[in-house]
Backbone as a printed PyTorch tensor [residue, N CA C, xyz], in Angstrom:
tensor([[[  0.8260,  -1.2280,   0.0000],
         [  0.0000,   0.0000,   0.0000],
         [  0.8570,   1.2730,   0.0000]],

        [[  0.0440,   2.5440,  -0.0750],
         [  0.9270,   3.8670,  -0.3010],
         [  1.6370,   3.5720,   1.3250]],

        [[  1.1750,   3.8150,   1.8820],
         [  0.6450,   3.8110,   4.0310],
         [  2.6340,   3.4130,   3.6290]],

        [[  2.9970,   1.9320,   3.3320],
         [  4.2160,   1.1300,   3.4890],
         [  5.6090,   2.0080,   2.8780]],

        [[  4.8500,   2.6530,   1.3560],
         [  5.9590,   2.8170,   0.6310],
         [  6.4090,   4.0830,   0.8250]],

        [[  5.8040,   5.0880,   1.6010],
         [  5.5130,   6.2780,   2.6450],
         [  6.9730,   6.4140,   3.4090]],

        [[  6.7530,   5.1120,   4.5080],
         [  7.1830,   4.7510,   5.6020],
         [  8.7270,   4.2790,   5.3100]],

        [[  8.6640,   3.4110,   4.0200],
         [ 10.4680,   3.4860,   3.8000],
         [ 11.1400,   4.5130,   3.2530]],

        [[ 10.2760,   5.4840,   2.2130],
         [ 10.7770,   6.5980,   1.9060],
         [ 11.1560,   7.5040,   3.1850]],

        [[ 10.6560,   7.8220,   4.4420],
         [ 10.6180,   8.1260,   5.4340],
         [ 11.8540,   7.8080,   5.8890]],

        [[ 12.4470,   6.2800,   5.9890],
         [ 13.5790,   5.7930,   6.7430],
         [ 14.6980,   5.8090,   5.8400]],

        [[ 14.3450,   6.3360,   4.3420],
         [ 15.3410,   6.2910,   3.6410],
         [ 16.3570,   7.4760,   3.7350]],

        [[ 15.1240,   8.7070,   3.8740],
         [ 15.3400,   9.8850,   3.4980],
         [ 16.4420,  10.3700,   5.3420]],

        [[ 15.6790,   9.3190,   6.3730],
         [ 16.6650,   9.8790,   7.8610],
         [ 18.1810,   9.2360,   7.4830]],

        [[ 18.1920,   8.3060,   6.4730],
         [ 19.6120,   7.1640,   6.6090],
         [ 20.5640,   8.3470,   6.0400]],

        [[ 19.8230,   9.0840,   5.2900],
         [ 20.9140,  10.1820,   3.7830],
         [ 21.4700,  11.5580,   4.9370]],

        [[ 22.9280,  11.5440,   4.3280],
         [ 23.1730,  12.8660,   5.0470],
         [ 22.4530,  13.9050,   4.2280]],

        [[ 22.5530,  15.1740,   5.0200],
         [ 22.3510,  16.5710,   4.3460],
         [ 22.5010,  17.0730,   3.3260]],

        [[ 23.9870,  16.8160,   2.9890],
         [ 24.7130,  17.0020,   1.8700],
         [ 24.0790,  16.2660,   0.6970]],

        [[ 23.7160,  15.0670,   0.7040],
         [ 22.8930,  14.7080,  -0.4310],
         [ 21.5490,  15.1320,  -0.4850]],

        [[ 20.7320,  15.1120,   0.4350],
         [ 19.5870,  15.5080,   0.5530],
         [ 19.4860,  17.0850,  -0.4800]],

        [[ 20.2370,  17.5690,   0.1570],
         [ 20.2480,  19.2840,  -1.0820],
         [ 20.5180,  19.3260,  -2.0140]],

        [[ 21.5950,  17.5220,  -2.4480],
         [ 21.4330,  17.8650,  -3.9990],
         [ 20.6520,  17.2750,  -4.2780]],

        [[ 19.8950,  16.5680,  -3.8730],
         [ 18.6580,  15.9890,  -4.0840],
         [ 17.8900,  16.9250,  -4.8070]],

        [[ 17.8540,  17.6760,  -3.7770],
         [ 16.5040,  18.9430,  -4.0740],
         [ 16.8980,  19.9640,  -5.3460]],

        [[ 18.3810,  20.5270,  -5.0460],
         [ 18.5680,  20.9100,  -6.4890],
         [ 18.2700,  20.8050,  -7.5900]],

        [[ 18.4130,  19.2890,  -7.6380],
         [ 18.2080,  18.3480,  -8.8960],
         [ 16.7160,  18.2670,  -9.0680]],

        [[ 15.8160,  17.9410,  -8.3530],
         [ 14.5530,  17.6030,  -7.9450],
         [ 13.8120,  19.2430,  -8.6300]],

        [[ 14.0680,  20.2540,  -8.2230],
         [ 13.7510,  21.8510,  -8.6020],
         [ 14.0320,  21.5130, -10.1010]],

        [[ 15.2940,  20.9930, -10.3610],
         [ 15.1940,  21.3510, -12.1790],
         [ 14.6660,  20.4370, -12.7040]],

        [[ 14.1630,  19.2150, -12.5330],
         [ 13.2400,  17.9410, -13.4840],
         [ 12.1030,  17.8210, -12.3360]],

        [[ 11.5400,  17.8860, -11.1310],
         [ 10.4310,  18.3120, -10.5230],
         [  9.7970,  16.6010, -10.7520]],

        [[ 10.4510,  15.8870, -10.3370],
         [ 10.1600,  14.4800,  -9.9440],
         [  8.9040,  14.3380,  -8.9410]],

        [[  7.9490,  13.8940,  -8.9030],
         [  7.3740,  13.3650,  -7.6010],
         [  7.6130,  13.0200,  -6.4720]],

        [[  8.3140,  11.9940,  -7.0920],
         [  8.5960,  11.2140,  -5.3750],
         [  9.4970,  11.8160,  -4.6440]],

        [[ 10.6850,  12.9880,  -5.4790],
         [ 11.8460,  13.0530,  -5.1150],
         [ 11.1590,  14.6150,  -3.9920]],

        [[ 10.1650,  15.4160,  -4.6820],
         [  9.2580,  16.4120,  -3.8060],
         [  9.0050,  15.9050,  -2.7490]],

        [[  8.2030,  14.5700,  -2.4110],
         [  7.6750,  13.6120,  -1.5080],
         [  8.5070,  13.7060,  -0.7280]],

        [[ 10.0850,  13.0820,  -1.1270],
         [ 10.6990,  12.7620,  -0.1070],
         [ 11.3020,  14.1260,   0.7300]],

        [[ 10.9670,  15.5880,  -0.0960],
         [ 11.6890,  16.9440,   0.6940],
         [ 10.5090,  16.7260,   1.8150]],

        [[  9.1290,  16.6660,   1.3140],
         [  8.3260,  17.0860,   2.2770],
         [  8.6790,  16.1090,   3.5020]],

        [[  8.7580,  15.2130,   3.1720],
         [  8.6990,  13.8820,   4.6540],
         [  9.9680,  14.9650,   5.4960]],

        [[ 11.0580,  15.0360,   4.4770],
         [ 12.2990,  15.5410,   5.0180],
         [ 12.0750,  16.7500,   5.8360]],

        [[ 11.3780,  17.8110,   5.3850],
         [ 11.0250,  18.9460,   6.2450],
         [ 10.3820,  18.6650,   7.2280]],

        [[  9.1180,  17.8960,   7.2770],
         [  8.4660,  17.6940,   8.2620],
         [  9.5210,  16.5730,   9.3230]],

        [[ 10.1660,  15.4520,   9.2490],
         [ 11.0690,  15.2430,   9.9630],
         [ 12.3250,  16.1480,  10.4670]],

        [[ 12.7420,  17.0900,   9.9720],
         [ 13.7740,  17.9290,  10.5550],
         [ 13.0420,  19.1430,  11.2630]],

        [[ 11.8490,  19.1240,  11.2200],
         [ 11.3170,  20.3810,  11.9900],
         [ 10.6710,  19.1220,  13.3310]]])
């Protein structure tokens, strides 16, 4: 289900340092991926 694939994106996104995470997003801003948005939001809402 979504509920599961949520939940590892979740544990994927705490395993990644910082440093990738931003180029993540860099990258993510210029081709505007889905999942890769998904995983900023989980990311914001876990670092706040």
């Amino acid at each position: 289900p979504i509920f599961v694939y949520h939940f590892a994106v979740f544990l994927i996104v705490l395993a990644l340092p910082l440093s990738v995470l931003t180029t993540i997003e860099q990258y993510s801003l210029s081709t505007g991926p889905i999942i890769l948005i998904d995983v900023l939001c989980v990311l914001e809402i876990a670092v706040r």
